Amino acid sequence: MKFLDQAKIYIRSGNGGAGAVSFRREKFIPNGGPDGGDGGNGGNVWITAVEGLNTLIDYRYQQHFKAQTGVHGMGRQMHGAKGEDVILKVPVGTQVLDEDKETVLLDMDVAGKTELLLKGGNGGWGNVRFKGPSNQAPSYANPGQEGQERWIWLRLKLIADVGLAGLPNAGKSTFLAAASAARPKIADYPFTTLVPNLGVVDLSATERFVIADIPGLIEGAHEGAGIGTRFLGHVERSGCLIHLIDGTQDDVARAYRIIRHELEAYGAGLADKPEVLALNKIDALTPAAREEKAAELEAVAGKRPMLVSGVSGEGVTELLRAAWTEVRKDRGEVAPAEQDETVVETPGGWAP
C-alpha cells in the first residue's frame, strides 16, 4: 500500500428536497384541501477517525464527495426521506485544514472521534403547511434549501510515542527492525527510507509503545534539501525523540549539530522535546573507538550518549526503556524507577 499523508478533497452536503403542491381529490369529497408533504433534509458530510488505517491513499483516487439530495415531498401528506450522509473515514491523527492549507479546522486525534463537516439543507415545506383561515387552498410550496460545499485538505500526522531522528544511513530502519516487528526496507545507501514507518515495541506487559521512523534529514532540509522536513510532522505528537548517530562516520559532533539545527529551524516544539542520544553501529567499532566517539558526542551535547547496535542488539533494550521513561515523564506519569521503595536490611547482614 502506498503511503500518502496529505490530500485535497471537495465535499458537498445534499440539498433539501422540495415541498409538494398537491390537493386531496377523492370521490364524494369535494374541496378536499391541500395535502402536499414536506421535502426531506439533505445528507450531511461527516468525518470519523478509525483504527487500522495509516495512510490517506483512499483519497488519492477519489477527491469529490457529495451527500444525497433529500427526497421531494409528495401528495397525501407524504414527506420525503432524508438524503444519505457521506462519512469520510480517516486514520487517527488526521488534521482537517481549510483550503489555505494553514487553518486547522479539526484534529482527529482519538479513535472513534466523529465530527460534522457540512450540514445538509433543510427540506422545503409542502402546501399543507401554509393552509390557514385566510388561505384555505395555497398553491405554492417551499423549495429545498441548498447544501454547503467547500474544498478542504486532509493532513496525516502519525500517532507515535517515540520518534527516530538522524542523518540518512544512521541505522534508524535497522534499529526499528531490531526493536519491533516492523520490517522496513534496509540497505547500505542513504535515503533507503522514503516514507515513515511505524513499529510497536513490546518490552513488557506494562511497557508497550509505538515508535516512528522518518526519512533521514540532511543539512539544509528546512530549505528543501533532500526530502526536506515534510515528514517531521509525524513525530510532532511523540513524547520523546531518539537521536541516532552513526558511530562509523568521521565527525559525529557535526552530525549531531546538523540534526539539532534542522529541528530548531522546523519549529513546532520539536527542539524542546525530550531527547535520548545514542551512538549507533558500535558493533563496527573497537572499544577505544567507542569511547572516543562517545566523548566527542558528550562534549557537544552535554550528556553521555547510550551505546547501541541495531545489528547485534547490544544496548537496544536499555535505549528503548530510557525512551519510554521520558515518554511517561512527558505524560506526567511516575516511572517505575522513580517510585520510592522501602529497603529493609537484615540486622547483621544477610544470611541463608
Short mmCIF file of C-alpha atoms in Angstrom, two decimals:
data_model
loop_
_atom_site.label_atom_id
_atom_site.label_comp_id
_atom_site.label_asym_id
_atom_site.label_seq_id
_atom_site.Cartn_x
_atom_site.Cartn_y
_atom_site.Cartn_z
CA MET A 1 0.00 0.00 0.00
CA LYS A 2 1.37 3.41 -0.93
CA PHE A 3 1.86 5.97 1.80
CA LEU A 4 0.01 9.27 1.36
CA ASP A 5 -0.10 11.80 4.18
CA GLN A 6 -1.97 14.70 2.58
CA ALA A 7 -4.83 15.09 0.14
CA LYS A 8 -7.10 17.86 -1.12
CA ILE A 9 -10.77 16.93 -1.49
CA TYR A 10 -14.08 18.57 -2.39
CA ILE A 11 -17.08 17.98 -0.14
CA ARG A 12 -20.72 18.96 -0.58
CA SER A 13 -23.75 18.34 1.58
CA GLY A 14 -27.07 17.42 -0.01
CA ASN A 15 -29.79 19.86 -1.00
CA GLY A 16 -33.09 19.70 0.81
CA GLY A 17 -35.98 18.15 -1.07
CA ALA A 18 -38.72 20.43 -2.38
CA GLY A 19 -42.14 20.58 -0.78
CA ALA A 20 -45.08 19.33 -2.82
CA VAL A 21 -48.09 21.25 -4.09
CA SER A 22 -50.97 18.82 -4.02
CA PHE A 23 -54.72 18.81 -3.30
CA ARG A 24 -56.80 16.00 -1.95
CA ARG A 25 -59.07 14.66 -4.65
CA GLU A 26 -61.31 11.76 -3.74
CA LYS A 27 -64.73 10.73 -4.89
CA PHE A 28 -67.56 12.21 -2.88
CA ILE A 29 -65.16 14.54 -1.00
CA PRO A 30 -65.44 17.96 -2.59
CA ASN A 31 -62.90 20.66 -1.76
CA GLY A 32 -60.51 18.20 -0.13
CA GLY A 33 -57.92 20.87 0.52
CA PRO A 34 -54.13 20.87 0.30
CA ASP A 35 -52.17 17.73 1.17
CA GLY A 36 -48.65 18.34 -0.20
CA GLY A 37 -45.91 16.83 2.01
CA ASP A 38 -42.54 18.30 3.05
CA GLY A 39 -39.26 17.55 1.34
CA GLY A 40 -36.59 15.58 3.19
CA ASN A 41 -33.41 17.15 4.56
CA GLY A 42 -30.24 16.83 2.53
CA GLY A 43 -27.50 14.44 3.62
CA ASN A 44 -24.69 15.61 5.92
CA VAL A 45 -20.94 15.18 5.48
CA TRP A 46 -19.18 13.57 8.47
CA ILE A 47 -15.60 12.64 9.23
CA THR A 48 -14.55 9.90 11.63
CA ALA A 49 -11.20 8.59 12.85
CA VAL A 50 -10.85 4.82 12.63
CA GLU A 51 -8.17 2.40 13.74
CA GLY A 52 -6.34 0.21 11.27
CA LEU A 53 -5.55 2.96 8.76
CA ASN A 54 -2.17 4.66 8.43
CA THR A 55 -2.42 6.37 5.06
CA LEU A 56 -4.76 8.64 3.09
CA ILE A 57 -4.33 6.64 -0.11
CA ASP A 58 -8.12 6.23 -0.46
CA TYR A 59 -8.38 9.96 -1.18
CA ARG A 60 -5.81 9.76 -3.96
CA TYR A 61 -8.27 8.15 -6.37
CA GLN A 62 -11.48 9.89 -5.29
CA GLN A 63 -11.47 13.61 -4.48
CA HIS A 64 -15.17 14.53 -4.72
CA PHE A 65 -17.68 13.54 -2.06
CA LYS A 66 -21.32 14.63 -2.35
CA ALA A 67 -24.13 13.74 0.04
CA GLN A 68 -27.52 12.80 -1.37
CA THR A 69 -30.33 15.28 -2.01
CA GLY A 70 -33.43 14.88 0.15
CA VAL A 71 -36.41 13.20 -1.44
CA HIS A 72 -39.12 15.62 -2.59
CA GLY A 73 -42.47 15.73 -0.83
CA MET A 74 -45.50 14.08 -2.39
CA GLY A 75 -49.26 14.18 -2.20
CA ARG A 76 -51.36 12.70 0.59
CA GLN A 77 -49.01 14.48 3.03
CA MET A 78 -46.19 12.08 2.31
CA HIS A 79 -42.92 13.62 3.45
CA GLY A 80 -39.69 12.93 1.61
CA ALA A 81 -36.90 10.83 3.12
CA LYS A 82 -33.63 12.36 4.31
CA GLY A 83 -30.73 12.21 1.89
CA GLU A 84 -27.97 9.69 2.58
CA ASP A 85 -24.98 11.01 4.53
CA VAL A 86 -21.35 10.82 3.44
CA ILE A 87 -18.87 9.56 6.06
CA LEU A 88 -15.16 10.14 5.47
CA LYS A 89 -13.03 7.55 7.26
CA VAL A 90 -9.52 8.75 8.06
CA PRO A 91 -6.59 7.43 10.12
CA VAL A 92 -6.20 8.53 13.72
CA GLY A 93 -4.06 11.67 13.78
CA THR A 94 -5.54 13.27 10.65
CA GLN A 95 -5.99 17.03 10.67
CA VAL A 96 -8.64 18.82 8.60
CA LEU A 97 -7.35 22.09 7.16
CA ASP A 98 -9.06 24.89 5.29
CA GLU A 99 -8.32 25.49 1.63
CA ASP A 100 -5.44 27.80 2.59
CA LYS A 101 -3.66 24.70 3.99
CA GLU A 102 -2.86 26.57 7.21
CA THR A 103 -6.06 26.96 9.24
CA VAL A 104 -6.71 23.78 11.25
CA LEU A 105 -10.45 23.08 11.40
CA LEU A 106 -10.42 19.70 13.17
CA ASP A 107 -7.90 17.35 14.72
CA MET A 108 -8.99 13.71 14.59
CA ASP A 109 -6.58 12.53 17.27
CA VAL A 110 -8.75 9.93 19.01
CA ALA A 111 -10.09 6.70 17.55
CA GLY A 112 -13.85 6.87 17.12
CA LYS A 113 -13.97 10.67 17.10
CA THR A 114 -16.69 11.83 14.70
CA GLU A 115 -17.35 15.42 13.63
CA LEU A 116 -19.82 17.14 11.31
CA LEU A 117 -18.13 18.86 8.38
CA LEU A 118 -21.13 20.14 6.41
CA LYS A 119 -24.83 20.12 7.28
CA GLY A 120 -27.38 19.22 4.63
CA GLY A 121 -30.02 21.70 3.50
CA ASN A 122 -33.44 21.70 5.14
CA GLY A 123 -36.33 20.24 3.22
CA GLY A 124 -38.97 22.60 1.86
CA TRP A 125 -42.49 22.80 3.28
CA GLY A 126 -45.41 21.40 1.32
CA ASN A 127 -48.52 23.49 0.68
CA VAL A 128 -50.38 21.86 3.56
CA ARG A 129 -48.12 23.87 5.88
CA PHE A 130 -49.50 27.15 4.51
CA LYS A 131 -53.17 26.34 4.99
CA GLY A 132 -54.98 28.83 7.18
CA PRO A 133 -58.31 30.59 7.74
CA SER A 134 -57.49 33.25 5.17
CA ASN A 135 -55.79 30.92 2.71
CA GLN A 136 -57.50 27.55 2.63
CA ALA A 137 -56.13 26.44 -0.74
CA PRO A 138 -52.45 27.57 -1.01
CA SER A 139 -51.00 26.71 -4.39
CA TYR A 140 -47.36 27.11 -3.51
CA ALA A 141 -44.65 25.29 -1.51
CA ASN A 142 -41.06 25.95 -0.45
CA PRO A 143 -38.10 24.67 -2.45
CA GLY A 144 -35.43 22.77 -0.55
CA GLN A 145 -32.51 24.65 0.98
CA GLU A 146 -29.20 24.46 -0.89
CA GLY A 147 -26.44 22.34 0.60
CA GLN A 148 -22.98 23.60 1.56
CA GLU A 149 -19.74 23.00 -0.30
CA ARG A 150 -16.02 23.61 0.19
CA TRP A 151 -12.52 22.32 -0.52
CA ILE A 152 -10.51 21.00 2.41
CA TRP A 153 -7.08 19.46 2.99
CA LEU A 154 -6.52 16.27 4.93
CA ARG A 155 -3.09 16.04 6.55
CA LEU A 156 -1.99 12.95 8.45
CA LYS A 157 0.30 13.15 11.46
CA LEU A 158 1.01 9.66 12.66
CA ILE A 159 0.37 8.89 16.32
CA ALA A 160 3.65 7.63 17.80
CA ASP A 161 5.03 7.72 21.34
CA VAL A 162 8.68 7.84 20.26
CA GLY A 163 10.24 9.26 17.10
CA LEU A 164 13.56 8.36 15.47
CA ALA A 165 15.73 11.20 14.18
CA GLY A 166 19.10 11.14 12.46
CA LEU A 167 21.03 11.63 9.25
CA PRO A 168 20.46 9.31 6.30
CA ASN A 169 22.12 5.93 6.82
CA ALA A 170 22.31 6.43 10.60
CA GLY A 171 20.78 2.97 11.06
CA LYS A 172 17.25 4.06 12.01
CA SER A 173 15.49 1.37 9.96
CA THR A 174 17.81 -1.33 11.30
CA PHE A 175 17.12 -0.12 14.82
CA LEU A 176 13.34 -0.14 14.19
CA ALA A 177 13.55 -3.71 12.90
CA ALA A 178 15.54 -4.76 15.97
CA ALA A 179 13.19 -3.01 18.38
CA SER A 180 9.85 -4.11 16.90
CA ALA A 181 8.20 -6.48 14.46
CA ALA A 182 8.28 -3.84 11.71
CA ARG A 183 10.19 -4.77 8.58
CA PRO A 184 11.26 -1.53 6.86
CA LYS A 185 13.49 -1.53 3.83
CA ILE A 186 17.18 -1.73 4.85
CA ALA A 187 20.12 -1.09 2.52
CA ASP A 188 23.66 0.30 2.64
CA TYR A 189 22.90 3.58 0.88
CA PRO A 190 21.35 6.86 2.10
CA PHE A 191 17.62 7.63 1.82
CA THR A 192 16.60 3.99 1.95
CA THR A 193 13.55 5.15 3.91
CA LEU A 194 11.33 7.35 1.74
CA VAL A 195 8.15 7.27 3.83
CA PRO A 196 7.56 7.00 7.60
CA ASN A 197 7.37 3.54 9.18
CA LEU A 198 5.67 2.56 12.42
CA GLY A 199 6.60 -0.23 14.80
CA VAL A 200 5.11 -1.46 18.08
CA VAL A 201 7.66 -2.08 20.83
CA ASP A 202 6.80 -4.74 23.45
CA LEU A 203 9.27 -4.61 26.34
CA SER A 204 6.92 -5.99 28.96
CA ALA A 205 3.24 -6.15 29.86
CA THR A 206 3.34 -2.52 31.03
CA GLU A 207 5.91 -1.20 28.56
CA ARG A 208 4.27 -1.15 25.14
CA PHE A 209 4.51 1.82 22.82
CA VAL A 210 4.68 2.92 19.18
CA ILE A 211 7.88 4.13 17.55
CA ALA A 212 8.09 6.04 14.24
CA ASP A 213 10.98 6.06 11.80
CA ILE A 214 11.03 9.00 9.38
CA PRO A 215 13.27 9.62 6.35
CA GLY A 216 16.69 11.00 7.27
CA LEU A 217 17.39 14.71 7.42
CA ILE A 218 20.36 16.40 5.78
CA GLU A 219 21.89 19.83 6.18
CA GLY A 220 19.53 22.43 4.72
CA ALA A 221 16.46 20.19 4.96
CA HIS A 222 14.37 23.11 6.28
CA GLU A 223 15.13 24.87 2.98
CA GLY A 224 14.03 21.87 0.93
CA ALA A 225 17.30 19.96 0.61
CA GLY A 226 16.93 16.21 0.23
CA ILE A 227 13.43 15.11 1.16
CA GLY A 228 13.11 18.25 3.28
CA THR A 229 11.24 18.40 6.58
CA ARG A 230 7.88 17.31 5.23
CA PHE A 231 7.77 14.14 7.33
CA LEU A 232 8.82 15.78 10.60
CA GLY A 233 5.13 16.38 11.28
CA HIS A 234 4.80 12.65 12.01
CA VAL A 235 6.93 12.97 15.16
CA GLU A 236 5.32 16.21 16.40
CA ARG A 237 2.95 14.23 18.63
CA SER A 238 5.64 11.98 20.10
CA GLY A 239 6.65 12.32 23.73
CA CYS A 240 10.34 11.67 23.10
CA LEU A 241 12.91 11.61 20.28
CA ILE A 242 15.66 9.03 19.91
CA HIS A 243 18.56 10.74 18.15
CA LEU A 244 20.73 8.13 16.44
CA ILE A 245 24.29 8.99 15.42
CA ASP A 246 26.27 6.77 13.05
CA GLY A 247 29.36 5.81 15.03
CA THR A 248 31.31 4.82 11.91
CA GLN A 249 31.40 8.34 10.45
CA ASP A 250 34.35 10.66 10.98
CA ASP A 251 32.68 13.67 12.63
CA VAL A 252 29.91 12.58 14.99
CA ALA A 253 29.74 16.03 16.61
CA ARG A 254 28.89 17.67 13.28
CA ALA A 255 26.20 15.05 12.62
CA TYR A 256 24.61 15.94 15.97
CA ARG A 257 24.70 19.69 15.25
CA ILE A 258 23.08 19.24 11.82
CA ILE A 259 20.03 17.40 13.18
CA ARG A 260 19.61 19.78 16.12
CA HIS A 261 19.75 22.77 13.76
CA GLU A 262 17.11 21.27 11.46
CA LEU A 263 14.80 20.51 14.40
CA GLU A 264 15.12 24.10 15.64
CA ALA A 265 14.52 25.50 12.15
CA TYR A 266 11.38 23.37 11.74
CA GLY A 267 9.86 24.60 15.00
CA ALA A 268 6.58 23.11 16.34
CA GLY A 269 8.37 22.39 19.63
CA LEU A 270 10.48 19.53 18.24
CA ALA A 271 13.73 21.00 19.53
CA ASP A 272 12.27 21.15 23.04
CA LYS A 273 11.15 17.53 23.18
CA PRO A 274 12.99 15.13 25.49
CA GLU A 275 15.86 13.56 23.59
CA VAL A 276 17.68 10.29 24.15
CA LEU A 277 21.05 10.43 22.41
CA ALA A 278 22.54 7.18 21.11
CA LEU A 279 25.75 6.24 19.32
CA ASN A 280 24.73 3.57 16.83
CA LYS A 281 26.64 0.85 14.92
CA ILE A 282 29.02 0.18 17.81
CA ASP A 283 29.40 -3.40 16.58
CA ALA A 284 31.76 -1.97 13.95
CA LEU A 285 33.89 -0.04 16.50
CA THR A 286 36.71 -1.09 18.77
CA PRO A 287 36.39 -0.37 22.50
CA ALA A 288 38.81 2.54 22.13
CA ALA A 289 36.88 3.99 19.18
CA ARG A 290 33.62 3.67 21.09
CA GLU A 291 34.99 5.68 23.98
CA GLU A 292 36.48 8.32 21.68
CA LYS A 293 33.25 8.83 19.71
CA ALA A 294 31.15 8.88 22.87
CA ALA A 295 33.43 11.53 24.39
CA GLU A 296 33.07 13.70 21.27
CA LEU A 297 29.28 13.47 21.43
CA GLU A 298 29.22 14.20 25.15
CA ALA A 299 31.30 17.32 24.59
CA VAL A 300 28.89 18.79 22.03
CA ALA A 301 25.59 17.54 23.51
CA GLY A 302 26.35 17.97 27.18
CA LYS A 303 25.19 14.44 28.04
CA ARG A 304 26.58 10.95 27.75
CA PRO A 305 25.22 9.05 24.72
CA MET A 306 23.98 5.50 25.03
CA LEU A 307 25.83 2.86 23.02
CA VAL A 308 23.68 0.67 20.79
CA SER A 309 23.80 -1.59 17.78
CA GLY A 310 20.74 -2.45 15.73
CA VAL A 311 22.63 -5.34 14.12
CA SER A 312 23.85 -7.15 17.25
CA GLY A 313 21.08 -5.88 19.51
CA GLU A 314 23.54 -4.54 22.06
CA GLY A 315 22.05 -1.74 24.17
CA VAL A 316 18.73 -1.73 22.27
CA THR A 317 16.54 -2.72 25.22
CA GLU A 318 18.22 -0.20 27.55
CA LEU A 319 17.73 2.58 24.99
CA LEU A 320 14.07 1.72 24.48
CA ARG A 321 13.45 1.62 28.22
CA ALA A 322 15.11 5.04 28.62
CA ALA A 323 12.92 6.47 25.84
CA TRP A 324 9.77 5.00 27.42
CA THR A 325 10.72 6.60 30.74
CA GLU A 326 10.94 10.00 29.01
CA VAL A 327 7.54 9.43 27.41
CA ARG A 328 5.99 8.70 30.79
CA LYS A 329 7.62 11.79 32.26
CA ASP A 330 6.20 13.86 29.40
CA ARG A 331 2.73 12.48 30.17
CA GLY A 332 3.09 13.34 33.84
CA GLU A 333 3.21 9.72 34.94
CA VAL A 334 5.59 8.32 37.52
CA ALA A 335 8.18 5.97 36.07
CA PRO A 336 8.72 2.72 37.96
CA ALA A 337 12.34 3.66 38.68
CA GLU A 338 11.21 6.86 40.39
CA GLN A 339 8.89 5.18 42.86
CA ASP A 340 10.04 5.17 46.45
CA GLU A 341 11.00 1.72 47.65
CA THR A 342 11.47 0.87 51.29
CA VAL A 343 14.54 -1.32 51.80
CA VAL A 344 14.59 -3.37 54.99
CA GLU A 345 18.05 -4.58 55.95
CA THR A 346 18.59 -7.72 57.95
CA PRO A 347 20.46 -6.99 61.23
CA GLY A 348 23.98 -8.33 60.99
CA GLY A 349 23.75 -8.75 57.27
CA TRP A 350 22.02 -11.30 55.07
CA ALA A 351 22.44 -14.97 55.82
CA PRO A 352 20.86 -18.05 54.26
#
